[in-house]
């Protein structure tokens, strides 16, 4: 509580002194038991100041928000429960909460009722789950059991991605043996959206990956039209919507995700825009059997032992913490209107950033359609110096990126705690540094 209460008054980045003080942790391994309270004192005294205030109101890095207080408290209670939520039978409470949360998520994100789902560590693993289900289905349709027989001798699978696919999609393709480089890359427009004019003709076992929410611009691929073409060719569409999928929950933004329910699998994060504690990613698959066939520890043909879902049948992990508890707490507390308000508010704050910085003569490199703002302060060297200066100033924190050849400050507004006044204060700090 003290940590959270004092967060607003300190620098968002840790001070160099606080980082240097971490040496206090570098003790010899204790030979015997010590005082738990003393251990916690050291953790707080040395550890807390060396954190970045990601839980605070003016952290605008990496598209990650702070935890809603109710989700942090739910996390503590679920931690006390210590439920290994791989199977339903021994952990009915947490497994049931995840089942409820899954249904609510499908509703709020406008995904097909009855889709399967997995609560995993993040969108990287959610992409892995969706693509593993895709690999199962497209090869099963070609008469090949990939879980049993692997990829040696399997019919080739065509994989189509956008030139702007997130590196976690590329990594998942590598892990799954589909190849990081063995893909068809569709060129993108100036916002990073797939250009349909360059979309390939599809045939044979095919997986198409689309993106909702480009990490730089926030732009979204034309998912409805891609789904139409893929469906006509019998291809599987996987959506990486780590943060952009949440636009579906916001009335003024949902046009960006129109048609998303026509895809076959979806990956998103709860630890980004739903503001639950790390780590929590979400995978959804229209056909739950495809996800289960790819992930269940027992062979796919064995019946599930319980009428309720075993969470571990749908995840890479068997032993796992019940990540769905915080998601349940967030959704139950915010409701449909509260989630919409969170998304709408952050998008409005992003527009506020863009308008104020543009008015002061800074260059905004993207159409601000979601919560992402790319800002250049002249050439690459000057922009780098401004970003470093802003991080050192400590009023707020934003990171660096390169967008289509331009070095830029990337501002992501993703926290429930951020107010208009925080944006104003941050703009003033950024302009103060830039003028220096
Ligand atoms: C953040 C992000 C990911 C990876 O998510 P993690 O939670 O870090 O694993 C994947 N895709 C996109 C578009 C993202 O923004």
JSON list of C-alpha atoms in Angstrom, two decimals, residues 245-407:
[
{"chain": "A", "resi": 245, "resn": "UNK", "atom": "CA", "xyz": [-8.76, -6.70, -29.86]},
{"chain": "A", "resi": 246, "resn": "UNK", "atom": "CA", "xyz": [-10.03, -4.64, -26.92]},
{"chain": "A", "resi": 247, "resn": "UNK", "atom": "CA", "xyz": [-11.24, -2.01, -29.40]},
{"chain": "A", "resi": 248, "resn": "UNK", "atom": "CA", "xyz": [-14.17, -4.40, -29.87]},
{"chain": "A", "resi": 249, "resn": "UNK", "atom": "CA", "xyz": [-15.32, -3.47, -26.35]},
{"chain": "A", "resi": 250, "resn": "UNK", "atom": "CA", "xyz": [-15.39, 0.29, -27.04]},
{"chain": "A", "resi": 251, "resn": "UNK", "atom": "CA", "xyz": [-18.34, 1.60, -29.10]},
{"chain": "A", "resi": 252, "resn": "UNK", "atom": "CA", "xyz": [-16.39, 4.38, -30.83]},
{"chain": "A", "resi": 253, "resn": "UNK", "atom": "CA", "xyz": [-13.48, 2.04, -31.73]},
{"chain": "A", "resi": 254, "resn": "UNK", "atom": "CA", "xyz": [-15.22, -1.24, -32.53]},
{"chain": "A", "resi": 255, "resn": "UNK", "atom": "CA", "xyz": [-15.30, -0.47, -36.27]},
{"chain": "A", "resi": 256, "resn": "UNK", "atom": "CA", "xyz": [-11.55, -1.27, -36.23]},
{"chain": "A", "resi": 257, "resn": "UNK", "atom": "CA", "xyz": [-12.28, -4.89, -35.35]},
{"chain": "A", "resi": 258, "resn": "UNK", "atom": "CA", "xyz": [-15.43, -5.34, -37.45]},
{"chain": "A", "resi": 259, "resn": "UNK", "atom": "CA", "xyz": [-15.69, -8.91, -38.67]},
{"chain": "A", "resi": 260, "resn": "UNK", "atom": "CA", "xyz": [-13.17, -10.25, -36.14]},
{"chain": "A", "resi": 261, "resn": "UNK", "atom": "CA", "xyz": [-15.62, -12.94, -35.03]},
{"chain": "A", "resi": 262, "resn": "UNK", "atom": "CA", "xyz": [-15.23, -14.59, -38.45]},
{"chain": "A", "resi": 263, "resn": "UNK", "atom": "CA", "xyz": [-11.64, -15.64, -37.69]},
{"chain": "A", "resi": 264, "resn": "UNK", "atom": "CA", "xyz": [-10.68, -19.04, -36.23]},
{"chain": "A", "resi": 265, "resn": "UNK", "atom": "CA", "xyz": [-8.33, -18.13, -33.38]},
{"chain": "A", "resi": 266, "resn": "UNK", "atom": "CA", "xyz": [-7.44, -15.02, -31.42]},
{"chain": "A", "resi": 267, "resn": "UNK", "atom": "CA", "xyz": [-4.64, -14.01, -29.08]},
{"chain": "A", "resi": 268, "resn": "UNK", "atom": "CA", "xyz": [-4.82, -11.10, -26.70]},
{"chain": "A", "resi": 269, "resn": "UNK", "atom": "CA", "xyz": [-3.47, -9.89, -23.40]},
{"chain": "A", "resi": 270, "resn": "UNK", "atom": "CA", "xyz": [-5.25, -9.16, -20.14]},
{"chain": "A", "resi": 271, "resn": "UNK", "atom": "CA", "xyz": [-2.10, -7.69, -18.59]},
{"chain": "A", "resi": 272, "resn": "UNK", "atom": "CA", "xyz": [-2.07, -4.94, -21.20]},
{"chain": "A", "resi": 273, "resn": "UNK", "atom": "CA", "xyz": [-5.39, -3.19, -21.63]},
{"chain": "A", "resi": 274, "resn": "UNK", "atom": "CA", "xyz": [-7.55, -5.00, -19.10]},
{"chain": "A", "resi": 275, "resn": "UNK", "atom": "CA", "xyz": [-5.02, -3.86, -16.47]},
{"chain": "A", "resi": 276, "resn": "UNK", "atom": "CA", "xyz": [-4.60, -7.09, -14.50]},
{"chain": "A", "resi": 277, "resn": "UNK", "atom": "CA", "xyz": [-1.24, -7.98, -12.90]},
{"chain": "A", "resi": 278, "resn": "UNK", "atom": "CA", "xyz": [1.42, -9.91, -14.82]},
{"chain": "A", "resi": 279, "resn": "UNK", "atom": "CA", "xyz": [1.27, -12.30, -16.28]},
{"chain": "A", "resi": 280, "resn": "UNK", "atom": "CA", "xyz": [-1.95, -12.93, -18.16]},
{"chain": "A", "resi": 281, "resn": "UNK", "atom": "CA", "xyz": [-2.55, -13.59, -21.84]},
{"chain": "A", "resi": 282, "resn": "UNK", "atom": "CA", "xyz": [-5.63, -15.09, -23.47]},
{"chain": "A", "resi": 283, "resn": "UNK", "atom": "CA", "xyz": [-6.05, -17.47, -26.39]},
{"chain": "A", "resi": 284, "resn": "UNK", "atom": "CA", "xyz": [-9.43, -18.22, -27.95]},
{"chain": "A", "resi": 285, "resn": "UNK", "atom": "CA", "xyz": [-10.20, -20.84, -30.60]},
{"chain": "A", "resi": 286, "resn": "UNK", "atom": "CA", "xyz": [-13.55, -21.14, -32.39]},
{"chain": "A", "resi": 287, "resn": "UNK", "atom": "CA", "xyz": [-13.29, -24.93, -32.36]},
{"chain": "A", "resi": 288, "resn": "UNK", "atom": "CA", "xyz": [-12.32, -25.89, -28.80]},
{"chain": "A", "resi": 289, "resn": "UNK", "atom": "CA", "xyz": [-11.43, -29.40, -30.00]},
{"chain": "A", "resi": 290, "resn": "UNK", "atom": "CA", "xyz": [-8.60, -28.05, -32.17]},
{"chain": "A", "resi": 291, "resn": "UNK", "atom": "CA", "xyz": [-7.05, -26.25, -29.18]},
{"chain": "A", "resi": 292, "resn": "UNK", "atom": "CA", "xyz": [-7.54, -29.25, -26.94]},
{"chain": "A", "resi": 293, "resn": "UNK", "atom": "CA", "xyz": [-6.07, -31.62, -29.53]},
{"chain": "A", "resi": 294, "resn": "UNK", "atom": "CA", "xyz": [-2.98, -29.42, -29.68]},
{"chain": "A", "resi": 295, "resn": "UNK", "atom": "CA", "xyz": [-2.58, -28.86, -25.94]},
{"chain": "A", "resi": 296, "resn": "UNK", "atom": "CA", "xyz": [-4.10, -31.68, -23.86]},
{"chain": "A", "resi": 297, "resn": "UNK", "atom": "CA", "xyz": [-1.54, -33.81, -22.07]},
{"chain": "A", "resi": 298, "resn": "UNK", "atom": "CA", "xyz": [-3.58, -36.93, -22.80]},
{"chain": "A", "resi": 299, "resn": "UNK", "atom": "CA", "xyz": [-4.26, -38.08, -26.34]},
{"chain": "A", "resi": 300, "resn": "UNK", "atom": "CA", "xyz": [-7.02, -36.12, -28.00]},
{"chain": "A", "resi": 301, "resn": "UNK", "atom": "CA", "xyz": [-9.36, -39.09, -28.28]},
{"chain": "A", "resi": 302, "resn": "UNK", "atom": "CA", "xyz": [-9.54, -39.71, -24.54]},
{"chain": "A", "resi": 303, "resn": "UNK", "atom": "CA", "xyz": [-12.74, -38.31, -23.07]},
{"chain": "A", "resi": 304, "resn": "UNK", "atom": "CA", "xyz": [-12.36, -35.48, -20.60]},
{"chain": "A", "resi": 305, "resn": "UNK", "atom": "CA", "xyz": [-12.83, -36.93, -17.13]},
{"chain": "A", "resi": 306, "resn": "UNK", "atom": "CA", "xyz": [-15.12, -34.20, -15.91]},
{"chain": "A", "resi": 307, "resn": "UNK", "atom": "CA", "xyz": [-18.15, -32.38, -17.23]},
{"chain": "A", "resi": 308, "resn": "UNK", "atom": "CA", "xyz": [-16.28, -29.14, -16.50]},
{"chain": "A", "resi": 309, "resn": "UNK", "atom": "CA", "xyz": [-13.26, -27.98, -18.43]},
{"chain": "A", "resi": 310, "resn": "UNK", "atom": "CA", "xyz": [-9.81, -28.91, -17.22]},
{"chain": "A", "resi": 311, "resn": "UNK", "atom": "CA", "xyz": [-7.89, -25.64, -17.77]},
{"chain": "A", "resi": 312, "resn": "UNK", "atom": "CA", "xyz": [-4.69, -27.57, -18.42]},
{"chain": "A", "resi": 313, "resn": "UNK", "atom": "CA", "xyz": [-6.26, -29.32, -21.41]},
{"chain": "A", "resi": 314, "resn": "UNK", "atom": "CA", "xyz": [-6.06, -26.03, -23.29]},
{"chain": "A", "resi": 315, "resn": "UNK", "atom": "CA", "xyz": [-2.69, -24.62, -22.17]},
{"chain": "A", "resi": 316, "resn": "UNK", "atom": "CA", "xyz": [0.96, -25.49, -22.73]},
{"chain": "A", "resi": 317, "resn": "UNK", "atom": "CA", "xyz": [1.32, -25.75, -18.93]},
{"chain": "A", "resi": 318, "resn": "UNK", "atom": "CA", "xyz": [-0.08, -28.47, -16.68]},
{"chain": "A", "resi": 319, "resn": "UNK", "atom": "CA", "xyz": [0.68, -26.93, -13.28]},
{"chain": "A", "resi": 320, "resn": "UNK", "atom": "CA", "xyz": [-0.45, -23.33, -13.50]},
{"chain": "A", "resi": 321, "resn": "UNK", "atom": "CA", "xyz": [-1.68, -20.45, -11.40]},
{"chain": "A", "resi": 322, "resn": "UNK", "atom": "CA", "xyz": [-5.32, -19.47, -11.84]},
{"chain": "A", "resi": 323, "resn": "UNK", "atom": "CA", "xyz": [-4.77, -16.38, -13.98]},
{"chain": "A", "resi": 324, "resn": "UNK", "atom": "CA", "xyz": [-8.47, -16.17, -14.76]},
{"chain": "A", "resi": 325, "resn": "UNK", "atom": "CA", "xyz": [-9.27, -15.02, -11.22]},
{"chain": "A", "resi": 326, "resn": "UNK", "atom": "CA", "xyz": [-7.94, -11.49, -11.83]},
{"chain": "A", "resi": 327, "resn": "UNK", "atom": "CA", "xyz": [-9.69, -11.36, -15.21]},
{"chain": "A", "resi": 328, "resn": "UNK", "atom": "CA", "xyz": [-12.95, -12.33, -13.52]},
{"chain": "A", "resi": 329, "resn": "UNK", "atom": "CA", "xyz": [-12.40, -9.63, -10.87]},
{"chain": "A", "resi": 330, "resn": "UNK", "atom": "CA", "xyz": [-11.69, -6.96, -13.51]},
{"chain": "A", "resi": 331, "resn": "UNK", "atom": "CA", "xyz": [-14.73, -7.84, -15.63]},
{"chain": "A", "resi": 332, "resn": "UNK", "atom": "CA", "xyz": [-17.06, -8.24, -12.66]},
{"chain": "A", "resi": 333, "resn": "UNK", "atom": "CA", "xyz": [-16.06, -4.85, -11.28]},
{"chain": "A", "resi": 334, "resn": "UNK", "atom": "CA", "xyz": [-15.89, -2.83, -14.50]},
{"chain": "A", "resi": 335, "resn": "UNK", "atom": "CA", "xyz": [-18.77, -4.42, -16.35]},
{"chain": "A", "resi": 336, "resn": "UNK", "atom": "CA", "xyz": [-19.32, -3.81, -20.05]},
{"chain": "A", "resi": 337, "resn": "UNK", "atom": "CA", "xyz": [-19.57, -0.03, -19.54]},
{"chain": "A", "resi": 338, "resn": "UNK", "atom": "CA", "xyz": [-16.46, 0.13, -17.38]},
{"chain": "A", "resi": 339, "resn": "UNK", "atom": "CA", "xyz": [-14.29, -1.71, -19.91]},
{"chain": "A", "resi": 340, "resn": "UNK", "atom": "CA", "xyz": [-15.65, 0.51, -22.71]},
{"chain": "A", "resi": 341, "resn": "UNK", "atom": "CA", "xyz": [-14.86, 3.58, -20.62]},
{"chain": "A", "resi": 342, "resn": "UNK", "atom": "CA", "xyz": [-11.29, 2.41, -19.94]},
{"chain": "A", "resi": 343, "resn": "UNK", "atom": "CA", "xyz": [-10.59, 1.88, -23.64]},
{"chain": "A", "resi": 344, "resn": "UNK", "atom": "CA", "xyz": [-12.36, 5.07, -24.78]},
{"chain": "A", "resi": 345, "resn": "UNK", "atom": "CA", "xyz": [-10.62, 7.17, -22.12]},
{"chain": "A", "resi": 346, "resn": "UNK", "atom": "CA", "xyz": [-7.13, 5.95, -23.08]},
{"chain": "A", "resi": 347, "resn": "UNK", "atom": "CA", "xyz": [-7.87, 6.54, -26.78]},
{"chain": "A", "resi": 348, "resn": "UNK", "atom": "CA", "xyz": [-9.06, 10.08, -26.01]},
{"chain": "A", "resi": 349, "resn": "UNK", "atom": "CA", "xyz": [-5.91, 10.65, -23.94]},
{"chain": "A", "resi": 350, "resn": "UNK", "atom": "CA", "xyz": [-3.77, 9.49, -26.87]},
{"chain": "A", "resi": 351, "resn": "UNK", "atom": "CA", "xyz": [-5.54, 12.03, -29.09]},
{"chain": "A", "resi": 352, "resn": "UNK", "atom": "CA", "xyz": [-4.94, 14.65, -26.39]},
{"chain": "A", "resi": 353, "resn": "UNK", "atom": "CA", "xyz": [-1.20, 13.84, -26.46]},
{"chain": "A", "resi": 354, "resn": "UNK", "atom": "CA", "xyz": [-1.11, 14.06, -30.26]},
{"chain": "A", "resi": 355, "resn": "UNK", "atom": "CA", "xyz": [-3.05, 17.33, -30.43]},
{"chain": "A", "resi": 356, "resn": "UNK", "atom": "CA", "xyz": [-0.99, 19.08, -27.74]},
{"chain": "A", "resi": 357, "resn": "UNK", "atom": "CA", "xyz": [2.38, 17.91, -29.12]},
{"chain": "A", "resi": 358, "resn": "UNK", "atom": "CA", "xyz": [1.40, 18.75, -32.72]},
{"chain": "A", "resi": 359, "resn": "UNK", "atom": "CA", "xyz": [0.27, 22.21, -31.65]},
{"chain": "A", "resi": 360, "resn": "UNK", "atom": "CA", "xyz": [3.71, 22.73, -30.11]},
{"chain": "A", "resi": 361, "resn": "UNK", "atom": "CA", "xyz": [5.39, 21.87, -33.41]},
{"chain": "A", "resi": 362, "resn": "UNK", "atom": "CA", "xyz": [6.25, 18.19, -32.83]},
{"chain": "A", "resi": 363, "resn": "UNK", "atom": "CA", "xyz": [5.64, 15.78, -35.69]},
{"chain": "A", "resi": 364, "resn": "UNK", "atom": "CA", "xyz": [3.02, 13.03, -35.18]},
{"chain": "A", "resi": 365, "resn": "UNK", "atom": "CA", "xyz": [3.90, 10.12, -37.47]},
{"chain": "A", "resi": 366, "resn": "UNK", "atom": "CA", "xyz": [0.71, 8.03, -37.23]},
{"chain": "A", "resi": 367, "resn": "UNK", "atom": "CA", "xyz": [-3.05, 8.37, -37.48]},
{"chain": "A", "resi": 368, "resn": "UNK", "atom": "CA", "xyz": [-4.03, 8.13, -33.82]},
{"chain": "A", "resi": 369, "resn": "UNK", "atom": "CA", "xyz": [-6.82, 5.56, -34.13]},
{"chain": "A", "resi": 370, "resn": "UNK", "atom": "CA", "xyz": [-6.23, 3.80, -30.83]},
{"chain": "A", "resi": 371, "resn": "UNK", "atom": "CA", "xyz": [-3.92, 4.41, -27.86]},
{"chain": "A", "resi": 372, "resn": "UNK", "atom": "CA", "xyz": [-0.60, 4.77, -29.72]},
{"chain": "A", "resi": 373, "resn": "UNK", "atom": "CA", "xyz": [1.15, 8.04, -30.59]},
{"chain": "A", "resi": 374, "resn": "UNK", "atom": "CA", "xyz": [4.43, 8.24, -32.52]},
{"chain": "A", "resi": 375, "resn": "UNK", "atom": "CA", "xyz": [6.28, 11.54, -32.09]},
{"chain": "A", "resi": 376, "resn": "UNK", "atom": "CA", "xyz": [9.41, 12.82, -33.84]},
{"chain": "A", "resi": 377, "resn": "UNK", "atom": "CA", "xyz": [11.36, 15.80, -32.57]},
{"chain": "A", "resi": 378, "resn": "UNK", "atom": "CA", "xyz": [13.37, 16.47, -35.72]},
{"chain": "A", "resi": 379, "resn": "UNK", "atom": "CA", "xyz": [16.04, 13.99, -36.82]},
{"chain": "A", "resi": 380, "resn": "UNK", "atom": "CA", "xyz": [16.90, 10.65, -35.20]},
{"chain": "A", "resi": 381, "resn": "UNK", "atom": "CA", "xyz": [19.68, 12.07, -32.99]},
{"chain": "A", "resi": 382, "resn": "UNK", "atom": "CA", "xyz": [17.54, 14.84, -31.60]},
{"chain": "A", "resi": 383, "resn": "UNK", "atom": "CA", "xyz": [14.57, 12.50, -31.07]},
{"chain": "A", "resi": 384, "resn": "UNK", "atom": "CA", "xyz": [16.82, 10.05, -29.20]},
{"chain": "A", "resi": 385, "resn": "UNK", "atom": "CA", "xyz": [18.12, 12.83, -26.98]},
{"chain": "A", "resi": 386, "resn": "UNK", "atom": "CA", "xyz": [14.58, 14.00, -26.17]},
{"chain": "A", "resi": 387, "resn": "UNK", "atom": "CA", "xyz": [13.46, 10.46, -25.26]},
{"chain": "A", "resi": 388, "resn": "UNK", "atom": "CA", "xyz": [16.48, 9.95, -23.01]},
{"chain": "A", "resi": 389, "resn": "UNK", "atom": "CA", "xyz": [15.91, 13.37, -21.45]},
{"chain": "A", "resi": 390, "resn": "UNK", "atom": "CA", "xyz": [12.24, 12.58, -20.78]},
{"chain": "A", "resi": 391, "resn": "UNK", "atom": "CA", "xyz": [13.13, 9.27, -19.13]},
{"chain": "A", "resi": 392, "resn": "UNK", "atom": "CA", "xyz": [15.72, 11.02, -16.94]},
{"chain": "A", "resi": 393, "resn": "UNK", "atom": "CA", "xyz": [13.33, 13.85, -16.08]},
{"chain": "A", "resi": 394, "resn": "UNK", "atom": "CA", "xyz": [11.07, 11.22, -14.51]},
{"chain": "A", "resi": 395, "resn": "UNK", "atom": "CA", "xyz": [7.69, 12.96, -14.85]},
{"chain": "A", "resi": 396, "resn": "UNK", "atom": "CA", "xyz": [6.62, 10.30, -17.33]},
{"chain": "A", "resi": 397, "resn": "UNK", "atom": "CA", "xyz": [8.16, 7.45, -19.32]},
{"chain": "A", "resi": 398, "resn": "UNK", "atom": "CA", "xyz": [7.93, 6.70, -23.03]},
{"chain": "A", "resi": 399, "resn": "UNK", "atom": "CA", "xyz": [10.16, 4.49, -25.16]},
{"chain": "A", "resi": 400, "resn": "UNK", "atom": "CA", "xyz": [11.91, 4.66, -28.49]},
{"chain": "A", "resi": 401, "resn": "UNK", "atom": "CA", "xyz": [10.98, 2.98, -31.77]},
{"chain": "A", "resi": 402, "resn": "UNK", "atom": "CA", "xyz": [11.77, 3.19, -35.46]},
{"chain": "A", "resi": 403, "resn": "UNK", "atom": "CA", "xyz": [8.68, 3.52, -37.65]},
{"chain": "A", "resi": 404, "resn": "UNK", "atom": "CA", "xyz": [9.19, 3.06, -41.41]},
{"chain": "A", "resi": 405, "resn": "UNK", "atom": "CA", "xyz": [12.68, 4.51, -41.16]},
{"chain": "A", "resi": 406, "resn": "UNK", "atom": "CA", "xyz": [11.88, 7.32, -38.70]},
{"chain": "A", "resi": 407, "resn": "UNK", "atom": "CA", "xyz": [13.13, 7.28, -35.13]}
]
